[in-house]
PDB file of C-alpha atoms in Angstrom:
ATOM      1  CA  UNK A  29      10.231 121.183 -79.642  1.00 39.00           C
ATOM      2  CA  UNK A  30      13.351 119.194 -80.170  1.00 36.00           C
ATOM      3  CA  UNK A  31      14.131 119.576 -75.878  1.00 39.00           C
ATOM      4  CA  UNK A  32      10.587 118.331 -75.579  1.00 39.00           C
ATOM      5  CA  UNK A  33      10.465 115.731 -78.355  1.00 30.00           C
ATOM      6  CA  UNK A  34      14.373 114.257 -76.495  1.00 35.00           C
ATOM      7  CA  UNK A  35      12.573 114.407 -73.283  1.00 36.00           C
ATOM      8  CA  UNK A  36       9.374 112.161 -73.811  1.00 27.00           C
ATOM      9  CA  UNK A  37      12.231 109.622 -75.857  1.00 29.00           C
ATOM     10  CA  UNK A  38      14.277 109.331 -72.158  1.00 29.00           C
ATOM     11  CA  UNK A  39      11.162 108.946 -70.027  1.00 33.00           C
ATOM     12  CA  UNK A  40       9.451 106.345 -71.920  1.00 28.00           C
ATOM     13  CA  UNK A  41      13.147 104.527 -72.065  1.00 31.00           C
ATOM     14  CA  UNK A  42      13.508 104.587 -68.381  1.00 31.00           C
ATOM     15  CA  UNK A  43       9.539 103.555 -68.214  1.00 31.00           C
ATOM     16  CA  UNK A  44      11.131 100.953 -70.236  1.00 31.00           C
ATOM     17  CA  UNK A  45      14.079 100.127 -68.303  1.00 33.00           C
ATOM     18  CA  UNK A  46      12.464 100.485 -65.305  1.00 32.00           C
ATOM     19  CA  UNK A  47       9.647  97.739 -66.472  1.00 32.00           C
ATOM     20  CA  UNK A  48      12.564  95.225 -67.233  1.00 36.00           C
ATOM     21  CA  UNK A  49      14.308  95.129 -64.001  1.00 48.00           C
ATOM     22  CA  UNK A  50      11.189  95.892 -61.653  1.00 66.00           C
ATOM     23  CA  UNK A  51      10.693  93.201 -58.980  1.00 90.00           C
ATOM     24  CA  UNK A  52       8.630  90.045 -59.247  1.00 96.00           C
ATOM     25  CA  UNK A  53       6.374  90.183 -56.008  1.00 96.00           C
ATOM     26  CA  UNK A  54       6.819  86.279 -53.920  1.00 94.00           C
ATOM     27  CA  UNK A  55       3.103  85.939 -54.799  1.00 93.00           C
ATOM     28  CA  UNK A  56       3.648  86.488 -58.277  1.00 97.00           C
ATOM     29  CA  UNK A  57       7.057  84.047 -58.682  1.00 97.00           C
ATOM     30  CA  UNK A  58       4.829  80.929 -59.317  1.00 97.00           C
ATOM     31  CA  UNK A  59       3.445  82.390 -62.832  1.00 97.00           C
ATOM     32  CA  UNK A  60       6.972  83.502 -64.106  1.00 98.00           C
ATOM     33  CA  UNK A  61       8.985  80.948 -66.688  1.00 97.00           C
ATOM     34  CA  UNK A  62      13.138  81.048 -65.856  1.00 98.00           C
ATOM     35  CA  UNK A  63      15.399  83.888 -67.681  1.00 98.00           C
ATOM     36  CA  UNK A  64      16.600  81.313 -70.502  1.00 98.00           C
ATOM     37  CA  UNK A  65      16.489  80.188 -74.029  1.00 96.00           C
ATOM     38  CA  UNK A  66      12.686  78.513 -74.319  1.00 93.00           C
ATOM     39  CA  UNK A  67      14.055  74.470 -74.183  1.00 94.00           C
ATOM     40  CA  UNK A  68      13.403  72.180 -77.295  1.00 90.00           C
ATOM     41  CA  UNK A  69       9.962  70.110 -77.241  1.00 93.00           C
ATOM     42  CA  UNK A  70       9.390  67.538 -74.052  1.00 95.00           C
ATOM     43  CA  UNK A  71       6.898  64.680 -73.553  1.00 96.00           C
ATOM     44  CA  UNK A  72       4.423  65.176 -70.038  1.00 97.00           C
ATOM     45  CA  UNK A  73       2.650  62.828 -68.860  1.00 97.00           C
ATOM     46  CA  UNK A  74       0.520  64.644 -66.258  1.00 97.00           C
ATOM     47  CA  UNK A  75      -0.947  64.385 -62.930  1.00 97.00           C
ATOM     48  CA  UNK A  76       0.106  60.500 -62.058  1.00 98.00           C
ATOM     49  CA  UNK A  77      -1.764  60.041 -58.520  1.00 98.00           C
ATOM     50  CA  UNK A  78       0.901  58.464 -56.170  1.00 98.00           C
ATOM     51  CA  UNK A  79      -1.877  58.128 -53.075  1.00 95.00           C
ATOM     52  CA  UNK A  80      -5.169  57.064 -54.641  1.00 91.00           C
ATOM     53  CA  UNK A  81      -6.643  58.975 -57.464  1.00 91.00           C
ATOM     54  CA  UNK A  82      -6.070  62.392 -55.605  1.00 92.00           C
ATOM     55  CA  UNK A  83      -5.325  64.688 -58.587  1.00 94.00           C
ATOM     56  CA  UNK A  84      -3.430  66.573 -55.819  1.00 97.00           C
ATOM     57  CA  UNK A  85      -0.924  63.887 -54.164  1.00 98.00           C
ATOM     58  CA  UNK A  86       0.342  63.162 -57.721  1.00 98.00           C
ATOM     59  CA  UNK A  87       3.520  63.937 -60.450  1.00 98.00           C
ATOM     60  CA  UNK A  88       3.824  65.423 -63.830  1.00 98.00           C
ATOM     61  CA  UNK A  89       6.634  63.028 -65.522  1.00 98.00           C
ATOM     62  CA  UNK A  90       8.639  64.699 -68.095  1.00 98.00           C
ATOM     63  CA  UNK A  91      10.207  63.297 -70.680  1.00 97.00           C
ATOM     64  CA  UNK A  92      13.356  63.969 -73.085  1.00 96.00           C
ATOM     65  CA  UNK A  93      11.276  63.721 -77.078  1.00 92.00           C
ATOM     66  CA  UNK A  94      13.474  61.132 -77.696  1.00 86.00           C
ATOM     67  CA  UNK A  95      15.894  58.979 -75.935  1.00 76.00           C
ATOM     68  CA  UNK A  96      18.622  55.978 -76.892  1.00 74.00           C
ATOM     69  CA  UNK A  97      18.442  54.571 -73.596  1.00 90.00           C
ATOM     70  CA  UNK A  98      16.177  54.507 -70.837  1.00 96.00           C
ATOM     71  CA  UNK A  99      16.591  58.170 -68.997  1.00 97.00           C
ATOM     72  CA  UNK A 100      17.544  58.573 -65.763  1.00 97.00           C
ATOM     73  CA  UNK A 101      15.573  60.344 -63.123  1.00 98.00           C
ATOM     74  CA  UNK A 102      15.606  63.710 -61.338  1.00 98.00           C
ATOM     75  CA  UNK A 103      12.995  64.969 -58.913  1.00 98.00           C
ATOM     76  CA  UNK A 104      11.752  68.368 -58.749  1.00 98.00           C
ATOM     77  CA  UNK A 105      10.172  69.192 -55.454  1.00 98.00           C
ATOM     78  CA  UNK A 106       8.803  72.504 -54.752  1.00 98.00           C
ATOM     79  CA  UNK A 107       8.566  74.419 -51.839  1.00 97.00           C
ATOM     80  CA  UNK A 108       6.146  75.046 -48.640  1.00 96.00           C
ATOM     81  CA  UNK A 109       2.613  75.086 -50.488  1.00 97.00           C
ATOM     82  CA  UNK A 110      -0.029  72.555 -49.966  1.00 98.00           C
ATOM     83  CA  UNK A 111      -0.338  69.828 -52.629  1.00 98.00           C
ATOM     84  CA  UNK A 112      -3.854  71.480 -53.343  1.00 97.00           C
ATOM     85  CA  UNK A 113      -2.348  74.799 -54.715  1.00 97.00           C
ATOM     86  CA  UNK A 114      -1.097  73.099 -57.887  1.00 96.00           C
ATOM     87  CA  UNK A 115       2.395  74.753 -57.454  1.00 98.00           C
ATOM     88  CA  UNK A 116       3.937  71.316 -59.545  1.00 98.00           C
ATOM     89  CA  UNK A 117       2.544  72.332 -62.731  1.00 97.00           C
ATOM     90  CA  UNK A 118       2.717  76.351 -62.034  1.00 98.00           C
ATOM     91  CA  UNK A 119       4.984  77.874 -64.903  1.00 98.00           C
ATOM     92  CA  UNK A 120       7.864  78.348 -62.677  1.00 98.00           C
ATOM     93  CA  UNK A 121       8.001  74.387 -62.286  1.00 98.00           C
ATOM     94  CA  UNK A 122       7.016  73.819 -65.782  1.00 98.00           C
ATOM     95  CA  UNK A 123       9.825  76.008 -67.000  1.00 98.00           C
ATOM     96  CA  UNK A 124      12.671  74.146 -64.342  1.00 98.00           C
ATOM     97  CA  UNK A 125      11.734  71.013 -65.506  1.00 98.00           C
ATOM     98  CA  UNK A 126      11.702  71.342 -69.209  1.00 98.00           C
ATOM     99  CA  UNK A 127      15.161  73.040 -69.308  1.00 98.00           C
ATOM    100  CA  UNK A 128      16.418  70.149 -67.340  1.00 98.00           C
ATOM    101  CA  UNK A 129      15.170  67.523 -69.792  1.00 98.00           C
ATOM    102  CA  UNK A 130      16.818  69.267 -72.382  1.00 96.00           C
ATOM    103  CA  UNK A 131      19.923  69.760 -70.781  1.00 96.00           C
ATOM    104  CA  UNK A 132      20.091  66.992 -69.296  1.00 97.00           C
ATOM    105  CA  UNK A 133      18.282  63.925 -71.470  1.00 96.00           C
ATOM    106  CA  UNK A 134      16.807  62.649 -67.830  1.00 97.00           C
ATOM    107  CA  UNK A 135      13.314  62.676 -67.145  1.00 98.00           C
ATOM    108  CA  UNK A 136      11.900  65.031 -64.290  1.00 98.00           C
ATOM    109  CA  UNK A 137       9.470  64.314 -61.827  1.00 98.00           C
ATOM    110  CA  UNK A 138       7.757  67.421 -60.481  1.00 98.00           C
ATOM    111  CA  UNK A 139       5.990  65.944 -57.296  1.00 98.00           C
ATOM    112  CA  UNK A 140       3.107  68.015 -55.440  1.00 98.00           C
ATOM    113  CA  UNK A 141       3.495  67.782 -52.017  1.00 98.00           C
ATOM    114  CA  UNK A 142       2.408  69.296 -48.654  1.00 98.00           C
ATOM    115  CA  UNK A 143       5.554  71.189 -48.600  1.00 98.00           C
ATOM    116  CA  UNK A 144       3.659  73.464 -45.584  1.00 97.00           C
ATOM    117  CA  UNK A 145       3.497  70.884 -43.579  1.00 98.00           C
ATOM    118  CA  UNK A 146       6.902  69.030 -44.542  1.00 97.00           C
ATOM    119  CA  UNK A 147       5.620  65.604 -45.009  1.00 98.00           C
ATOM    120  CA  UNK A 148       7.907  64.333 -46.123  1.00 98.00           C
ATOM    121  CA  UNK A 149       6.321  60.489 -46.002  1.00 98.00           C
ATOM    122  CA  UNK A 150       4.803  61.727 -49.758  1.00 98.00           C
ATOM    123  CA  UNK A 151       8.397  62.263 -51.609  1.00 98.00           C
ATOM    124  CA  UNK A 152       8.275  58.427 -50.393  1.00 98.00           C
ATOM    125  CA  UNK A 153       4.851  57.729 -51.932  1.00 98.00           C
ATOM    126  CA  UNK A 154       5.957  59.281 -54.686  1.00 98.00           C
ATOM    127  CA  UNK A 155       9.451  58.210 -55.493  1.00 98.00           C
ATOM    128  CA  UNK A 156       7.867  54.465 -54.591  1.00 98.00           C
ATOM    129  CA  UNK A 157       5.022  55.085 -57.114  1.00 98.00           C
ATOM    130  CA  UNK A 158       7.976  56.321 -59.879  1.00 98.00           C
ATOM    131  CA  UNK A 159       9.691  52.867 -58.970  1.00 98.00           C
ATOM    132  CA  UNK A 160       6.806  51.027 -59.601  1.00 98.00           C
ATOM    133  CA  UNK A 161       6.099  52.120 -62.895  1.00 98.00           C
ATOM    134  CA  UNK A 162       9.715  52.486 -64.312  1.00 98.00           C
ATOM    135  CA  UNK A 163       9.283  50.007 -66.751  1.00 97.00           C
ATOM    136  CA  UNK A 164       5.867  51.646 -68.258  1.00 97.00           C
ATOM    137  CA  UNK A 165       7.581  54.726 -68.268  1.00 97.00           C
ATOM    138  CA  UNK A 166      10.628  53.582 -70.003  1.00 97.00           C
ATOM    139  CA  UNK A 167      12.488  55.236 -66.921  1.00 98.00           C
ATOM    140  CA  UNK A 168      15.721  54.486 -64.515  1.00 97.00           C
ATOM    141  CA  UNK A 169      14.590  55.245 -61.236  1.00 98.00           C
ATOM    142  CA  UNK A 170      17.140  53.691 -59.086  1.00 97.00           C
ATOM    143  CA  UNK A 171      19.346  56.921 -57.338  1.00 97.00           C
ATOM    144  CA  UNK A 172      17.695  59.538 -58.693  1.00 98.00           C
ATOM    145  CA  UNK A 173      18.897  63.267 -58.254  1.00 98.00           C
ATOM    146  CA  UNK A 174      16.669  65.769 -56.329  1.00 98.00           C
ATOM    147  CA  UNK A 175      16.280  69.125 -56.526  1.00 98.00           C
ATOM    148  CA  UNK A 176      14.175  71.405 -54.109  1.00 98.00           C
ATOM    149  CA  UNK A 177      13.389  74.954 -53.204  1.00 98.00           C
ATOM    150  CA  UNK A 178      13.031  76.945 -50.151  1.00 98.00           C
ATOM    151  CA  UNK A 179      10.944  74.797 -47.202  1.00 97.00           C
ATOM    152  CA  UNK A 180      12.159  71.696 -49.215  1.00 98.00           C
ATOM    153  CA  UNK A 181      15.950  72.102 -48.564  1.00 98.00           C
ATOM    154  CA  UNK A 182      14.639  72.257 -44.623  1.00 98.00           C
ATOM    155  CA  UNK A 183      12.321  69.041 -45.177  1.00 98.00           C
ATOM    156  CA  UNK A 184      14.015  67.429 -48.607  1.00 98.00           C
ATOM    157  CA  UNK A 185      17.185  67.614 -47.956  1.00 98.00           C
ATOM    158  CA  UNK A 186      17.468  65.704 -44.617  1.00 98.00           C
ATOM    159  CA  UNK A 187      15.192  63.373 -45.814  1.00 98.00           C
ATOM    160  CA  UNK A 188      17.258  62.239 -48.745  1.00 98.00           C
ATOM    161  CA  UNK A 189      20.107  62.162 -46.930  1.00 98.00           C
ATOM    162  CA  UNK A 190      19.145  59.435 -44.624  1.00 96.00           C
ATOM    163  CA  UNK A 191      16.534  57.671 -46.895  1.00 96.00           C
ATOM    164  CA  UNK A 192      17.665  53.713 -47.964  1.00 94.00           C
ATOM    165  CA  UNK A 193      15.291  53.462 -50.933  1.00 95.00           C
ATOM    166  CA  UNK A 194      16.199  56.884 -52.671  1.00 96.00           C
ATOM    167  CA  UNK A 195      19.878  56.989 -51.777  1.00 96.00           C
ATOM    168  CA  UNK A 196      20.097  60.323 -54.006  1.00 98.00           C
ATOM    169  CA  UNK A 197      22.762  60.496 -56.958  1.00 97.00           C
ATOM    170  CA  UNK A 198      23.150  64.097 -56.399  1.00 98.00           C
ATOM    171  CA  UNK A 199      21.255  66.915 -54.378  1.00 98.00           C
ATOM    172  CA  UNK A 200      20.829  70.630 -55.008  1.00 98.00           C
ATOM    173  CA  UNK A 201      18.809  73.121 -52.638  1.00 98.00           C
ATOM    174  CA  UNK A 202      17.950  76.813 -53.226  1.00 98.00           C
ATOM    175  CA  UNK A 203      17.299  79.552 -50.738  1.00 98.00           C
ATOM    176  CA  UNK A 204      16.674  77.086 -47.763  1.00 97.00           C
ATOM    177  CA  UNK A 205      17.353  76.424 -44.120  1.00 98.00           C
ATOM    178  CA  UNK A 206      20.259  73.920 -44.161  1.00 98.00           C
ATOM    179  CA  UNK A 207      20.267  73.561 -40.296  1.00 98.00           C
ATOM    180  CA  UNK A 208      18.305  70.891 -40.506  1.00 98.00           C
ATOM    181  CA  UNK A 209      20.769  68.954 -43.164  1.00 98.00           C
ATOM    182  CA  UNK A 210      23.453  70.122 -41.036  1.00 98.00           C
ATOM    183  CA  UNK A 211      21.816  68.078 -38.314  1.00 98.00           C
ATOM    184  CA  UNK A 212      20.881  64.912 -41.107  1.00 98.00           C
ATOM    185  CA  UNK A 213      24.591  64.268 -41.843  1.00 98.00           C
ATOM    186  CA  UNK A 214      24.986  62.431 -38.653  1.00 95.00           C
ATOM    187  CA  UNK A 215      24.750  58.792 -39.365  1.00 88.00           C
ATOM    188  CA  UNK A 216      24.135  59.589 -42.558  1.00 95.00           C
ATOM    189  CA  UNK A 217      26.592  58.022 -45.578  1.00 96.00           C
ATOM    190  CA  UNK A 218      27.640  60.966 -47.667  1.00 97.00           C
ATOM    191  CA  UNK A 219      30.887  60.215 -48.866  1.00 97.00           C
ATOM    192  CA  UNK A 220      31.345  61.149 -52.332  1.00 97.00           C
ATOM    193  CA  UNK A 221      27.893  62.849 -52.723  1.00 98.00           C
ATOM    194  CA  UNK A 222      27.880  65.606 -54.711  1.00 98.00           C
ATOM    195  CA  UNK A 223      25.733  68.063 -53.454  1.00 98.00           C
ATOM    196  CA  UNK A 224      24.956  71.741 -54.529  1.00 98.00           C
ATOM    197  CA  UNK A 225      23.856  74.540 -52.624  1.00 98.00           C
ATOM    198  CA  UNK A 226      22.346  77.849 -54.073  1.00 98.00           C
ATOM    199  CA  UNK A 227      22.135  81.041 -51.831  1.00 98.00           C
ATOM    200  CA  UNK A 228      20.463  84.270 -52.100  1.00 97.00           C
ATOM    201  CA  UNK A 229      22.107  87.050 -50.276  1.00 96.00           C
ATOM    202  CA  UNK A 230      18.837  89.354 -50.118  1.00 96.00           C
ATOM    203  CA  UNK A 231      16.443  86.675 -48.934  1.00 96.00           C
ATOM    204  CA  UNK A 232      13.661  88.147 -47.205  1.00 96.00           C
ATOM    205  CA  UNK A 233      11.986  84.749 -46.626  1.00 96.00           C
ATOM    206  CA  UNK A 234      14.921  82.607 -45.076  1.00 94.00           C
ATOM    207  CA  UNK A 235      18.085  84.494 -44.539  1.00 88.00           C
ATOM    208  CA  UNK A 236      21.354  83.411 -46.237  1.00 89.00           C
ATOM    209  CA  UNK A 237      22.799  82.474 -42.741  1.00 93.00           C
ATOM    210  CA  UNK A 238      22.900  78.524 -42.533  1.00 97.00           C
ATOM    211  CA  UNK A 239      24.426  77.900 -45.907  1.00 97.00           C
ATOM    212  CA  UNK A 240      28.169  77.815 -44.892  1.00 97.00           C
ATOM    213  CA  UNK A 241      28.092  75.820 -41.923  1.00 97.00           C
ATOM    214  CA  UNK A 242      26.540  72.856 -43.729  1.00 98.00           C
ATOM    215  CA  UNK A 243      28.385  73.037 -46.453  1.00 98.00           C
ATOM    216  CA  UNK A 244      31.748  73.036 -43.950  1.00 98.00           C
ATOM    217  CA  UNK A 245      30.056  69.675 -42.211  1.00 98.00           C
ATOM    218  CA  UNK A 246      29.095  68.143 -45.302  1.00 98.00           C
ATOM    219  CA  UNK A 247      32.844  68.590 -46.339  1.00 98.00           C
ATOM    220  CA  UNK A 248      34.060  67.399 -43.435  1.00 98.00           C
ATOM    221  CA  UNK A 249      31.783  64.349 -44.000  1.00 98.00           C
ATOM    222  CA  UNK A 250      33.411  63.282 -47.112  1.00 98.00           C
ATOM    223  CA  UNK A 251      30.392  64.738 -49.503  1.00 98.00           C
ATOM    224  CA  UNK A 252      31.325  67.058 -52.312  1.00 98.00           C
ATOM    225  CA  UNK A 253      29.967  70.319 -51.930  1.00 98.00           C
ATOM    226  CA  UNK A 254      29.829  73.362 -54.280  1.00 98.00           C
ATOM    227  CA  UNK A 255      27.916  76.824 -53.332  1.00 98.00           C
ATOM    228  CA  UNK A 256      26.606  79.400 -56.367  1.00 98.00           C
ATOM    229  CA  UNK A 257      25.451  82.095 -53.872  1.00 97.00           C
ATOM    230  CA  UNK A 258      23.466  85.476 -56.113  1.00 97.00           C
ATOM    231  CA  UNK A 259      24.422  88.502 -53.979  1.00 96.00           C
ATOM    232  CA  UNK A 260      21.458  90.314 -54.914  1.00 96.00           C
ATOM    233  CA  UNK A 261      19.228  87.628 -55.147  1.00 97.00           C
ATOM    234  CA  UNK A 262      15.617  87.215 -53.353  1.00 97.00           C
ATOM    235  CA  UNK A 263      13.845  84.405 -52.761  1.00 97.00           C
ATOM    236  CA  UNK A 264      12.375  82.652 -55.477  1.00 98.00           C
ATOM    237  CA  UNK A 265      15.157  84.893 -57.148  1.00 98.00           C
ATOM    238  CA  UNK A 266      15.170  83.154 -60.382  1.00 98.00           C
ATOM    239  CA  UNK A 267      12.738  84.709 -61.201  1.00 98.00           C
ATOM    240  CA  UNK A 268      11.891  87.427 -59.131  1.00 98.00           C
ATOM    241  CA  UNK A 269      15.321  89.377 -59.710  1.00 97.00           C
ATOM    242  CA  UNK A 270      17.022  87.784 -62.138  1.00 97.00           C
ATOM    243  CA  UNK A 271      19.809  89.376 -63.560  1.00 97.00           C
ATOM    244  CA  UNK A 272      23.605  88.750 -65.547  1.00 97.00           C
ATOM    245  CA  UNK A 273      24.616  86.668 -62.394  1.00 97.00           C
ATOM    246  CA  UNK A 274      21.424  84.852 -62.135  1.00 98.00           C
ATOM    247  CA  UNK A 275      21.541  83.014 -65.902  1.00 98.00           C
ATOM    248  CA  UNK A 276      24.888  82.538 -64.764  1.00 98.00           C
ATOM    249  CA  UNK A 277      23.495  80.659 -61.368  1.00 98.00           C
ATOM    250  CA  UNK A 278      20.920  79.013 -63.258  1.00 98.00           C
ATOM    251  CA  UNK A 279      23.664  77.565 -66.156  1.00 98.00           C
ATOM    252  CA  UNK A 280      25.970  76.157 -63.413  1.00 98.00           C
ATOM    253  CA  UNK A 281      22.637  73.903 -62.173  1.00 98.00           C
ATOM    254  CA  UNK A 282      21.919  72.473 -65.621  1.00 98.00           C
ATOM    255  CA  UNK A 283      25.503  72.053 -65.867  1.00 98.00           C
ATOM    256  CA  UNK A 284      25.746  69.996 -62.217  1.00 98.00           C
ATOM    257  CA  UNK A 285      22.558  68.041 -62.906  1.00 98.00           C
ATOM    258  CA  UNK A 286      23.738  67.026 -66.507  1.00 98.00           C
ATOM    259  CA  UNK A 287      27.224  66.020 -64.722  1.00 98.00           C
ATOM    260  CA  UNK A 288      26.203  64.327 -62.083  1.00 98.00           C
ATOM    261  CA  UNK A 289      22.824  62.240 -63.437  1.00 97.00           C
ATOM    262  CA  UNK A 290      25.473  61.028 -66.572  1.00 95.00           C
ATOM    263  CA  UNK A 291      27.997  59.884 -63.591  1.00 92.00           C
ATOM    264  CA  UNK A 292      28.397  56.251 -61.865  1.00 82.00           C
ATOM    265  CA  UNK A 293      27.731  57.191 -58.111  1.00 70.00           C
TER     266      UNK A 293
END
């Protein structure tokens, strides 16, 4: 009785186990919330149309509870989905842009975007609409930082790199193509930009290929470039994988966005 009783004790602990560490499907990602400490309160102010009233082309503007001075601004752009699938306020962008407000004390702009179709002309929009209303947000919008995701690092990433009116204070990129950045630094005025790149070594979606040879030519350019790269990490792996090395990963963001949005470019 004893054998037995020991026995159904270890199965139901590696049911257990086994529960914990079991793999977030890519479908699935959007729904999950980041491996960390739930962040302090935030103030939203939701779905701010930046073509229209299209509930769809819009932001959700985050802001720190409480604030001295008027907060500086990051971006949050997801990755290749349509505007129309609501991926901006999913809880996997909810969650990334909370814990950077309170990290950080900036305020986050999670922007819905055609991210399928790369267009790229509605991070303008958007960033122009954000300008426009800096004051009645209590915001500084001039050089904001921007971080993206997947299809954005191939679309994003060039993009702010050659854009006059956002002239980015800092970029970071996760599991992307950075071919096409590599390509964007010609012509492009990078010196001193700090700029952080975030690999996943078991992508299935966009392998973890292009990564070093930007990072080389951004060097070269005179921008300064750090790499976190998760060995075992999928795409999306945040949350699909996470593990030890991932809250790790995910510390060392916070840590470069609360640097770099505090510094004078």
């Amino acid at each position: 009785m004893k054998c037995r009783f020991a026995a159904i004790v270890l199965c139901l602990a590696c049911a257990a186990c086994a529960t914990r560490t079991a793999t977030v499907s890519l479908r699935d990602a959007a729904m999950q919330t980041l491996p960390l400490r739930a962040p302090g309160p935030v103030r939203e102010l939701p779905a701010r149309s930046y073509r229209g009233a299209s509930a769809d082309y819009a932001y959700d503007l985050y802001l720190p509870a409480a604030s001295a001075a008027a907060p500086r601004l990051i971006l949050l752009v997801h990755g290749g989905a349509p505007a129309a699938s609501g991926l901006r306020g999913a809880p996997l962008m909810r969650s990334w842009a909370t814990q950077i407000v309170a990290r950080t004390g900036a305020a986050v702009a999670a922007i819905g975007w055609d991210g399928h179709l790369r267009d790229t002309a509605q991070i303008g929009d958007a960033y122009a609409h954000l300008r426009a209303h800096a004051s009645e947000y209590g915001i500084d919008a001039a050089r904001p930082c921007v971080i993206t995701f997947s299809a954005g690092v191939a679309a994003v990433v060039p993009y702010a790199l050659r854009d006059t009116a956002l002239r980015p204070r800092c970029l970071a990129g996760f599991y992307g193509d950075w071919r096409p950045a590599t390509e964007a630094l010609a012509g492009a005025d990078v010196a001193g930009l700090p700029i952080l790149v975030v690999r996943a070594g078991r992508d299935e979606v966009v392998p973890d290929q292009s990564a070093p040879a930007f990072a080389a030519a951004a060097r070269q350019a005179g921008a300064r470039v750090s790499v976190l790269r998760q060995p075992n990490g999928l795409h999306a792996f945040e949350v699909r994988n996470p593990d030890d090395a991932t809250v790790r990963i995910l510390e060392q963001t916070l840590d470069f966005l609360k640097t770099e949005i505090a510094a004078e470019p």
